[in-house]
């Protein structure tokens, strides 16, 4: 089941059909207009996202929930939590139903000092991949923080929750810069809590945080991250070719 904070609030749910049970509020994953819960649907753990009580009967916010469902339902990326349905949940109201996340938020891992080099590697690869996908599909969303980045319990794979709430024909500079800033702030905070010296990654994170920095899209950040790995691959390739040539020369001399 998803990580539940110490502030957990279990809520009685009256469902004679037995479809829904074990409803629990996840306050750390809520948003300005939404509450997020974990709940059993037909005995299987899922997560649901619904409007807070004060907005639940307002047509403007109901349409906002429906629009977010329409947007997120069409997203398909391994590092973004999948949306399954939009349905009425007893005692909660109309809700977006998603896969449950079996794991821990990046915020919890930071607070409990459980950051590892593998976590950092997932941010450099899976987080940047998810952000690239979001921008390629022109998705606007609330800022991504360590609270909405989840690492799966068994695999440590990264998952984003509560990502998209609307789709646009194109993104503004402000939208793309927000994603870049989020990446820089998240990676910067992880570096602050991981006892390693990574000056190049630190430089990229600081540049991403800067509104006047060199990056215009998240792809620019991705390309900068890949430069070193690309040059390292080229170096190993050259070493391999040289070794093969030496072996070939040695074999030729032995046959003479």
PDB file of C-alpha atoms in Angstrom:
ATOM      1  CA  UNK A   1       0.000   0.000   0.000  1.00  0.00           C
ATOM      2  CA  UNK A   2       1.102   3.573  -0.535  1.00  0.00           C
ATOM      3  CA  UNK A   3       3.114   5.285   2.186  1.00  0.00           C
ATOM      4  CA  UNK A   4       0.805   6.918   4.748  1.00  0.00           C
ATOM      5  CA  UNK A   5       2.061   9.727   6.957  1.00  0.00           C
ATOM      6  CA  UNK A   6       1.655   9.943  10.713  1.00  0.00           C
ATOM      7  CA  UNK A   7      -1.291  12.294  10.051  1.00  0.00           C
ATOM      8  CA  UNK A   8      -3.280   9.502   8.445  1.00  0.00           C
ATOM      9  CA  UNK A   9      -7.067   9.757   8.766  1.00  0.00           C
ATOM     10  CA  UNK A  10      -9.096   6.639   8.192  1.00  0.00           C
ATOM     11  CA  UNK A  11     -12.607   7.454   7.071  1.00  0.00           C
ATOM     12  CA  UNK A  12     -15.665   5.211   7.489  1.00  0.00           C
ATOM     13  CA  UNK A  13     -17.165   4.344   4.116  1.00  0.00           C
ATOM     14  CA  UNK A  14     -20.746   3.130   3.721  1.00  0.00           C
ATOM     15  CA  UNK A  15     -20.940   0.958   0.632  1.00  0.00           C
ATOM     16  CA  UNK A  16     -23.538  -1.849   0.809  1.00  0.00           C
ATOM     17  CA  UNK A  17     -22.191  -3.300  -2.454  1.00  0.00           C
ATOM     18  CA  UNK A  18     -18.831  -3.995  -0.828  1.00  0.00           C
ATOM     19  CA  UNK A  19     -16.997  -2.517  -3.799  1.00  0.00           C
ATOM     20  CA  UNK A  20     -15.163   0.151  -1.778  1.00  0.00           C
ATOM     21  CA  UNK A  21     -13.465  -0.279   1.614  1.00  0.00           C
ATOM     22  CA  UNK A  22     -10.554   0.909   3.807  1.00  0.00           C
ATOM     23  CA  UNK A  23     -10.670   4.541   2.710  1.00  0.00           C
ATOM     24  CA  UNK A  24      -7.728   6.562   4.078  1.00  0.00           C
ATOM     25  CA  UNK A  25      -6.870  10.201   3.505  1.00  0.00           C
ATOM     26  CA  UNK A  26      -3.303  11.010   2.364  1.00  0.00           C
ATOM     27  CA  UNK A  27      -2.941  14.649   3.446  1.00  0.00           C
ATOM     28  CA  UNK A  28       0.672  14.931   2.270  1.00  0.00           C
ATOM     29  CA  UNK A  29      -0.418  14.276  -1.342  1.00  0.00           C
ATOM     30  CA  UNK A  30      -3.371  16.659  -1.408  1.00  0.00           C
ATOM     31  CA  UNK A  31      -3.612  19.826  -3.483  1.00  0.00           C
ATOM     32  CA  UNK A  32      -5.352  23.165  -3.171  1.00  0.00           C
ATOM     33  CA  UNK A  33      -8.652  21.897  -4.577  1.00  0.00           C
ATOM     34  CA  UNK A  34      -8.256  18.126  -4.187  1.00  0.00           C
ATOM     35  CA  UNK A  35      -7.947  15.437  -1.547  1.00  0.00           C
ATOM     36  CA  UNK A  36      -6.058  12.209  -2.281  1.00  0.00           C
ATOM     37  CA  UNK A  37      -6.962   8.877  -0.715  1.00  0.00           C
ATOM     38  CA  UNK A  38      -5.919   5.253  -0.799  1.00  0.00           C
ATOM     39  CA  UNK A  39      -8.828   2.788  -0.880  1.00  0.00           C
ATOM     40  CA  UNK A  40      -9.666  -0.803  -1.779  1.00  0.00           C
ATOM     41  CA  UNK A  41     -11.762  -1.291  -4.923  1.00  0.00           C
ATOM     42  CA  UNK A  42     -13.043  -4.877  -5.144  1.00  0.00           C
ATOM     43  CA  UNK A  43     -10.295  -5.706  -2.618  1.00  0.00           C
ATOM     44  CA  UNK A  44      -7.475  -4.162  -4.669  1.00  0.00           C
ATOM     45  CA  UNK A  45      -5.643  -1.082  -3.439  1.00  0.00           C
ATOM     46  CA  UNK A  46      -6.030   1.988  -5.669  1.00  0.00           C
ATOM     47  CA  UNK A  47      -5.655   5.709  -5.167  1.00  0.00           C
ATOM     48  CA  UNK A  48      -8.410   8.249  -5.748  1.00  0.00           C
ATOM     49  CA  UNK A  49      -8.354  11.998  -6.177  1.00  0.00           C
ATOM     50  CA  UNK A  50     -11.498  14.010  -5.530  1.00  0.00           C
ATOM     51  CA  UNK A  51     -12.567  17.596  -4.973  1.00  0.00           C
ATOM     52  CA  UNK A  52     -12.490  18.934  -1.424  1.00  0.00           C
ATOM     53  CA  UNK A  53     -15.957  19.230   0.109  1.00  0.00           C
ATOM     54  CA  UNK A  54     -16.139  22.997  -0.389  1.00  0.00           C
ATOM     55  CA  UNK A  55     -15.641  22.623  -4.152  1.00  0.00           C
ATOM     56  CA  UNK A  56     -17.484  19.353  -4.817  1.00  0.00           C
ATOM     57  CA  UNK A  57     -20.804  20.961  -5.884  1.00  0.00           C
ATOM     58  CA  UNK A  58     -19.311  23.827  -7.874  1.00  0.00           C
ATOM     59  CA  UNK A  59     -19.705  23.187 -11.648  1.00  0.00           C
ATOM     60  CA  UNK A  60     -16.471  25.069 -12.379  1.00  0.00           C
ATOM     61  CA  UNK A  61     -14.404  22.737 -10.215  1.00  0.00           C
ATOM     62  CA  UNK A  62     -16.321  19.639 -11.310  1.00  0.00           C
ATOM     63  CA  UNK A  63     -15.401  20.486 -14.895  1.00  0.00           C
ATOM     64  CA  UNK A  64     -11.791  21.006 -13.779  1.00  0.00           C
ATOM     65  CA  UNK A  65     -11.750  17.474 -12.321  1.00  0.00           C
ATOM     66  CA  UNK A  66     -13.235  16.061 -15.542  1.00  0.00           C
ATOM     67  CA  UNK A  67     -10.697  17.938 -17.641  1.00  0.00           C
ATOM     68  CA  UNK A  68      -7.837  16.570 -15.558  1.00  0.00           C
ATOM     69  CA  UNK A  69      -9.204  13.051 -16.017  1.00  0.00           C
ATOM     70  CA  UNK A  70      -9.431  13.558 -19.792  1.00  0.00           C
ATOM     71  CA  UNK A  71      -5.838  14.757 -19.839  1.00  0.00           C
ATOM     72  CA  UNK A  72      -4.318  12.142 -17.554  1.00  0.00           C
ATOM     73  CA  UNK A  73      -6.268   9.201 -18.971  1.00  0.00           C
ATOM     74  CA  UNK A  74      -4.412   9.588 -22.265  1.00  0.00           C
ATOM     75  CA  UNK A  75      -0.963   9.727 -20.685  1.00  0.00           C
ATOM     76  CA  UNK A  76       1.101   6.570 -21.076  1.00  0.00           C
ATOM     77  CA  UNK A  77       4.560   6.657 -19.553  1.00  0.00           C
ATOM     78  CA  UNK A  78       6.259   4.108 -17.248  1.00  0.00           C
ATOM     79  CA  UNK A  79       7.236   6.818 -14.753  1.00  0.00           C
ATOM     80  CA  UNK A  80       3.804   8.447 -14.466  1.00  0.00           C
ATOM     81  CA  UNK A  81       1.078   6.850 -12.331  1.00  0.00           C
ATOM     82  CA  UNK A  82      -1.650   5.499 -14.620  1.00  0.00           C
ATOM     83  CA  UNK A  83      -5.222   6.805 -14.458  1.00  0.00           C
ATOM     84  CA  UNK A  84      -7.869   4.070 -14.730  1.00  0.00           C
ATOM     85  CA  UNK A  85     -11.303   5.632 -14.350  1.00  0.00           C
ATOM     86  CA  UNK A  86     -13.550   8.491 -13.241  1.00  0.00           C
ATOM     87  CA  UNK A  87     -16.318   7.282 -10.968  1.00  0.00           C
ATOM     88  CA  UNK A  88     -18.477   8.050  -7.947  1.00  0.00           C
ATOM     89  CA  UNK A  89     -17.049   6.845  -4.637  1.00  0.00           C
ATOM     90  CA  UNK A  90     -19.497   6.672  -1.682  1.00  0.00           C
ATOM     91  CA  UNK A  91     -18.882   9.407   0.871  1.00  0.00           C
ATOM     92  CA  UNK A  92     -16.217  11.035  -1.295  1.00  0.00           C
ATOM     93  CA  UNK A  93     -17.878  11.960  -4.585  1.00  0.00           C
ATOM     94  CA  UNK A  94     -16.706  11.871  -8.172  1.00  0.00           C
ATOM     95  CA  UNK A  95     -13.079  10.744  -8.176  1.00  0.00           C
ATOM     96  CA  UNK A  96     -10.176  10.068 -10.507  1.00  0.00           C
ATOM     97  CA  UNK A  97      -9.058   6.473  -9.883  1.00  0.00           C
ATOM     98  CA  UNK A  98      -5.382   5.625 -10.389  1.00  0.00           C
ATOM     99  CA  UNK A  99      -3.000   2.758  -9.747  1.00  0.00           C
ATOM    100  CA  UNK A 100      -1.779   2.598  -6.176  1.00  0.00           C
ATOM    101  CA  UNK A 101       1.864   3.375  -5.535  1.00  0.00           C
ATOM    102  CA  UNK A 102       3.673   0.844  -3.352  1.00  0.00           C
ATOM    103  CA  UNK A 103       6.584   2.852  -2.090  1.00  0.00           C
ATOM    104  CA  UNK A 104       7.851   6.023  -0.468  1.00  0.00           C
ATOM    105  CA  UNK A 105       7.852   9.662  -1.434  1.00  0.00           C
ATOM    106  CA  UNK A 106      11.148  11.376  -2.139  1.00  0.00           C
ATOM    107  CA  UNK A 107      10.272  13.752   0.712  1.00  0.00           C
ATOM    108  CA  UNK A 108      10.118  10.841   3.153  1.00  0.00           C
ATOM    109  CA  UNK A 109      13.411   9.424   1.872  1.00  0.00           C
ATOM    110  CA  UNK A 110      15.063  12.824   2.335  1.00  0.00           C
ATOM    111  CA  UNK A 111      13.601  13.352   5.811  1.00  0.00           C
ATOM    112  CA  UNK A 112      14.667   9.859   6.922  1.00  0.00           C
ATOM    113  CA  UNK A 113      18.134  10.271   5.356  1.00  0.00           C
ATOM    114  CA  UNK A 114      17.652   7.297   3.026  1.00  0.00           C
ATOM    115  CA  UNK A 115      18.880   8.957  -0.166  1.00  0.00           C
ATOM    116  CA  UNK A 116      21.182   6.736  -2.241  1.00  0.00           C
ATOM    117  CA  UNK A 117      23.137   7.113  -5.468  1.00  0.00           C
ATOM    118  CA  UNK A 118      20.501   4.917  -7.143  1.00  0.00           C
ATOM    119  CA  UNK A 119      17.798   7.456  -6.239  1.00  0.00           C
ATOM    120  CA  UNK A 120      19.908  10.196  -7.798  1.00  0.00           C
ATOM    121  CA  UNK A 121      20.414   8.087 -10.913  1.00  0.00           C
ATOM    122  CA  UNK A 122      16.632   7.607 -11.231  1.00  0.00           C
ATOM    123  CA  UNK A 123      16.195  11.381 -11.114  1.00  0.00           C
ATOM    124  CA  UNK A 124      18.779  11.876 -13.871  1.00  0.00           C
ATOM    125  CA  UNK A 125      17.117   9.303 -16.122  1.00  0.00           C
ATOM    126  CA  UNK A 126      13.501   8.481 -15.213  1.00  0.00           C
ATOM    127  CA  UNK A 127      12.495  11.889 -13.846  1.00  0.00           C
ATOM    128  CA  UNK A 128      13.941  13.719 -16.843  1.00  0.00           C
ATOM    129  CA  UNK A 129      12.258  11.199 -19.171  1.00  0.00           C
ATOM    130  CA  UNK A 130       8.845  11.802 -17.557  1.00  0.00           C
ATOM    131  CA  UNK A 131       9.283  15.589 -17.747  1.00  0.00           C
ATOM    132  CA  UNK A 132      10.271  15.341 -21.410  1.00  0.00           C
ATOM    133  CA  UNK A 133       7.146  13.280 -22.132  1.00  0.00           C
ATOM    134  CA  UNK A 134       4.977  15.835 -20.297  1.00  0.00           C
ATOM    135  CA  UNK A 135       6.378  18.732 -22.312  1.00  0.00           C
ATOM    136  CA  UNK A 136       6.166  16.845 -25.613  1.00  0.00           C
ATOM    137  CA  UNK A 137       2.452  16.318 -24.910  1.00  0.00           C
ATOM    138  CA  UNK A 138       1.904  19.959 -23.864  1.00  0.00           C
ATOM    139  CA  UNK A 139       0.725  19.102 -20.350  1.00  0.00           C
ATOM    140  CA  UNK A 140       0.488  21.845 -17.721  1.00  0.00           C
ATOM    141  CA  UNK A 141       0.442  20.813 -14.078  1.00  0.00           C
ATOM    142  CA  UNK A 142       1.112  21.847 -10.523  1.00  0.00           C
ATOM    143  CA  UNK A 143       4.811  22.132  -9.605  1.00  0.00           C
ATOM    144  CA  UNK A 144       6.422  18.740  -9.023  1.00  0.00           C
ATOM    145  CA  UNK A 145       7.980  18.433  -5.575  1.00  0.00           C
ATOM    146  CA  UNK A 146       9.638  15.637  -3.543  1.00  0.00           C
ATOM    147  CA  UNK A 147       6.169  14.942  -2.099  1.00  0.00           C
ATOM    148  CA  UNK A 148       4.780  13.918  -5.508  1.00  0.00           C
ATOM    149  CA  UNK A 149       7.780  11.850  -6.615  1.00  0.00           C
ATOM    150  CA  UNK A 150       7.407   8.249  -5.453  1.00  0.00           C
ATOM    151  CA  UNK A 151       9.965   5.443  -5.474  1.00  0.00           C
ATOM    152  CA  UNK A 152       8.482   1.948  -5.749  1.00  0.00           C
ATOM    153  CA  UNK A 153       9.213  -0.290  -2.787  1.00  0.00           C
ATOM    154  CA  UNK A 154      10.631  -3.279  -4.687  1.00  0.00           C
ATOM    155  CA  UNK A 155      12.350  -1.736  -7.718  1.00  0.00           C
ATOM    156  CA  UNK A 156      13.081   1.853  -6.658  1.00  0.00           C
ATOM    157  CA  UNK A 157      11.576   2.933  -9.989  1.00  0.00           C
ATOM    158  CA  UNK A 158      10.342   6.503 -10.003  1.00  0.00           C
ATOM    159  CA  UNK A 159       6.654   7.398 -10.380  1.00  0.00           C
ATOM    160  CA  UNK A 160       5.056  10.846 -10.605  1.00  0.00           C
ATOM    161  CA  UNK A 161       1.632  11.279  -9.024  1.00  0.00           C
ATOM    162  CA  UNK A 162      -0.887  14.093  -9.596  1.00  0.00           C
ATOM    163  CA  UNK A 163       0.956  15.234 -12.694  1.00  0.00           C
ATOM    164  CA  UNK A 164      -1.282  16.613 -15.411  1.00  0.00           C
ATOM    165  CA  UNK A 165      -4.427  18.624 -15.025  1.00  0.00           C
ATOM    166  CA  UNK A 166      -4.791  20.277 -18.403  1.00  0.00           C
ATOM    167  CA  UNK A 167      -3.649  20.046 -22.008  1.00  0.00           C
ATOM    168  CA  UNK A 168      -2.729  22.984 -24.237  1.00  0.00           C
ATOM    169  CA  UNK A 169      -2.037  23.335 -27.930  1.00  0.00           C
ATOM    170  CA  UNK A 170       1.406  24.601 -26.943  1.00  0.00           C
ATOM    171  CA  UNK A 171       3.305  25.414 -23.778  1.00  0.00           C
ATOM    172  CA  UNK A 172       4.396  28.894 -22.802  1.00  0.00           C
ATOM    173  CA  UNK A 173       7.964  29.747 -21.847  1.00  0.00           C
ATOM    174  CA  UNK A 174       6.715  30.037 -18.268  1.00  0.00           C
ATOM    175  CA  UNK A 175       5.363  26.456 -18.390  1.00  0.00           C
ATOM    176  CA  UNK A 176       8.597  24.954 -19.708  1.00  0.00           C
ATOM    177  CA  UNK A 177      10.747  26.996 -17.341  1.00  0.00           C
ATOM    178  CA  UNK A 178       8.649  25.787 -14.399  1.00  0.00           C
ATOM    179  CA  UNK A 179       9.463  22.162 -15.247  1.00  0.00           C
ATOM    180  CA  UNK A 180      13.145  23.016 -15.581  1.00  0.00           C
ATOM    181  CA  UNK A 181      13.118  24.827 -12.232  1.00  0.00           C
ATOM    182  CA  UNK A 182      11.360  21.857 -10.569  1.00  0.00           C
ATOM    183  CA  UNK A 183      14.046  19.506 -11.868  1.00  0.00           C
ATOM    184  CA  UNK A 184      16.821  21.777 -10.583  1.00  0.00           C
ATOM    185  CA  UNK A 185      15.266  22.194  -7.159  1.00  0.00           C
ATOM    186  CA  UNK A 186      14.582  18.474  -6.700  1.00  0.00           C
ATOM    187  CA  UNK A 187      18.052  17.371  -7.836  1.00  0.00           C
ATOM    188  CA  UNK A 188      19.690  20.174  -5.849  1.00  0.00           C
ATOM    189  CA  UNK A 189      17.947  19.119  -2.641  1.00  0.00           C
ATOM    190  CA  UNK A 190      18.912  15.475  -3.189  1.00  0.00           C
ATOM    191  CA  UNK A 191      22.544  16.468  -3.764  1.00  0.00           C
ATOM    192  CA  UNK A 192      22.406  18.457  -0.518  1.00  0.00           C
ATOM    193  CA  UNK A 193      21.415  15.256   1.276  1.00  0.00           C
ATOM    194  CA  UNK A 194      23.784  12.844  -0.474  1.00  0.00           C
ATOM    195  CA  UNK A 195      27.398  12.891   0.653  1.00  0.00           C
ATOM    196  CA  UNK A 196      28.994  12.823  -2.816  1.00  0.00           C
ATOM    197  CA  UNK A 197      30.882  15.332  -4.915  1.00  0.00           C
ATOM    198  CA  UNK A 198      29.217  15.757  -8.299  1.00  0.00           C
ATOM    199  CA  UNK A 199      30.217  19.238  -9.495  1.00  0.00           C
ATOM    200  CA  UNK A 200      28.899  18.790 -13.033  1.00  0.00           C
ATOM    201  CA  UNK A 201      25.439  17.659 -11.899  1.00  0.00           C
ATOM    202  CA  UNK A 202      25.431  20.437  -9.303  1.00  0.00           C
ATOM    203  CA  UNK A 203      26.185  22.942 -12.056  1.00  0.00           C
ATOM    204  CA  UNK A 204      23.278  21.608 -14.144  1.00  0.00           C
ATOM    205  CA  UNK A 205      20.901  21.738 -11.157  1.00  0.00           C
ATOM    206  CA  UNK A 206      21.926  25.321 -10.332  1.00  0.00           C
ATOM    207  CA  UNK A 207      21.501  26.382 -13.969  1.00  0.00           C
ATOM    208  CA  UNK A 208      18.053  24.746 -14.063  1.00  0.00           C
ATOM    209  CA  UNK A 209      17.007  26.624 -10.921  1.00  0.00           C
ATOM    210  CA  UNK A 210      17.980  29.967 -12.466  1.00  0.00           C
ATOM    211  CA  UNK A 211      15.070  31.648 -14.348  1.00  0.00           C
ATOM    212  CA  UNK A 212      17.667  33.286 -16.592  1.00  0.00           C
ATOM    213  CA  UNK A 213      19.618  30.065 -17.044  1.00  0.00           C
ATOM    214  CA  UNK A 214      20.659  28.536 -20.376  1.00  0.00           C
ATOM    215  CA  UNK A 215      17.850  25.955 -20.659  1.00  0.00           C
ATOM    216  CA  UNK A 216      14.652  26.718 -22.597  1.00  0.00           C
ATOM    217  CA  UNK A 217      13.086  23.243 -22.550  1.00  0.00           C
ATOM    218  CA  UNK A 218      13.587  20.120 -20.499  1.00  0.00           C
ATOM    219  CA  UNK A 219      15.181  18.525 -23.587  1.00  0.00           C
ATOM    220  CA  UNK A 220      18.017  21.056 -23.246  1.00  0.00           C
ATOM    221  CA  UNK A 221      18.612  19.750 -19.712  1.00  0.00           C
ATOM    222  CA  UNK A 222      18.414  16.155 -20.926  1.00  0.00           C
ATOM    223  CA  UNK A 223      20.989  16.778 -23.651  1.00  0.00           C
ATOM    224  CA  UNK A 224      23.355  18.401 -21.155  1.00  0.00           C
ATOM    225  CA  UNK A 225      22.974  15.412 -18.827  1.00  0.00           C
ATOM    226  CA  UNK A 226      23.720  13.019 -21.688  1.00  0.00           C
ATOM    227  CA  UNK A 227      26.879  14.781 -22.889  1.00  0.00           C
ATOM    228  CA  UNK A 228      29.115  13.156 -20.315  1.00  0.00           C
ATOM    229  CA  UNK A 229      27.609   9.697 -20.749  1.00  0.00           C
ATOM    230  CA  UNK A 230      27.984  10.076 -24.520  1.00  0.00           C
ATOM    231  CA  UNK A 231      31.610  11.113 -24.291  1.00  0.00           C
ATOM    232  CA  UNK A 232      32.288   8.286 -21.822  1.00  0.00           C
ATOM    233  CA  UNK A 233      30.759   5.780 -24.253  1.00  0.00           C
ATOM    234  CA  UNK A 234      32.935   7.140 -27.054  1.00  0.00           C
ATOM    235  CA  UNK A 235      36.024   6.780 -24.853  1.00  0.00           C
ATOM    236  CA  UNK A 236      35.220   3.144 -24.056  1.00  0.00           C
ATOM    237  CA  UNK A 237      34.529   2.469 -27.723  1.00  0.00           C
ATOM    238  CA  UNK A 238      37.936   3.859 -28.681  1.00  0.00           C
ATOM    239  CA  UNK A 239      39.622   1.765 -25.981  1.00  0.00           C
ATOM    240  CA  UNK A 240      37.812  -1.343 -27.239  1.00  0.00           C
ATOM    241  CA  UNK A 241      38.880  -0.705 -30.845  1.00  0.00           C
ATOM    242  CA  UNK A 242      42.513  -0.197 -29.803  1.00  0.00           C
ATOM    243  CA  UNK A 243      42.480  -3.433 -27.793  1.00  0.00           C
ATOM    244  CA  UNK A 244      41.007  -5.336 -30.738  1.00  0.00           C
ATOM    245  CA  UNK A 245      43.698  -3.927 -33.022  1.00  0.00           C
ATOM    246  CA  UNK A 246      46.410  -4.980 -30.577  1.00  0.00           C
ATOM    247  CA  UNK A 247      44.946  -8.489 -30.401  1.00  0.00           C
ATOM    248  CA  UNK A 248      44.815  -8.627 -34.210  1.00  0.00           C
ATOM    249  CA  UNK A 249      48.472  -7.532 -34.476  1.00  0.00           C
ATOM    250  CA  UNK A 250      49.499 -10.111 -31.860  1.00  0.00           C
ATOM    251  CA  UNK A 251      47.686 -12.898 -33.700  1.00  0.00           C
ATOM    252  CA  UNK A 252      49.234 -11.853 -36.999  1.00  0.00           C
ATOM    253  CA  UNK A 253      52.750 -11.911 -35.536  1.00  0.00           C
ATOM    254  CA  UNK A 254      52.160 -15.370 -34.021  1.00  0.00           C
ATOM    255  CA  UNK A 255      51.039 -16.787 -37.355  1.00  0.00           C
ATOM    256  CA  UNK A 256      54.142 -15.563 -39.162  1.00  0.00           C
TER     257      UNK A 256
END
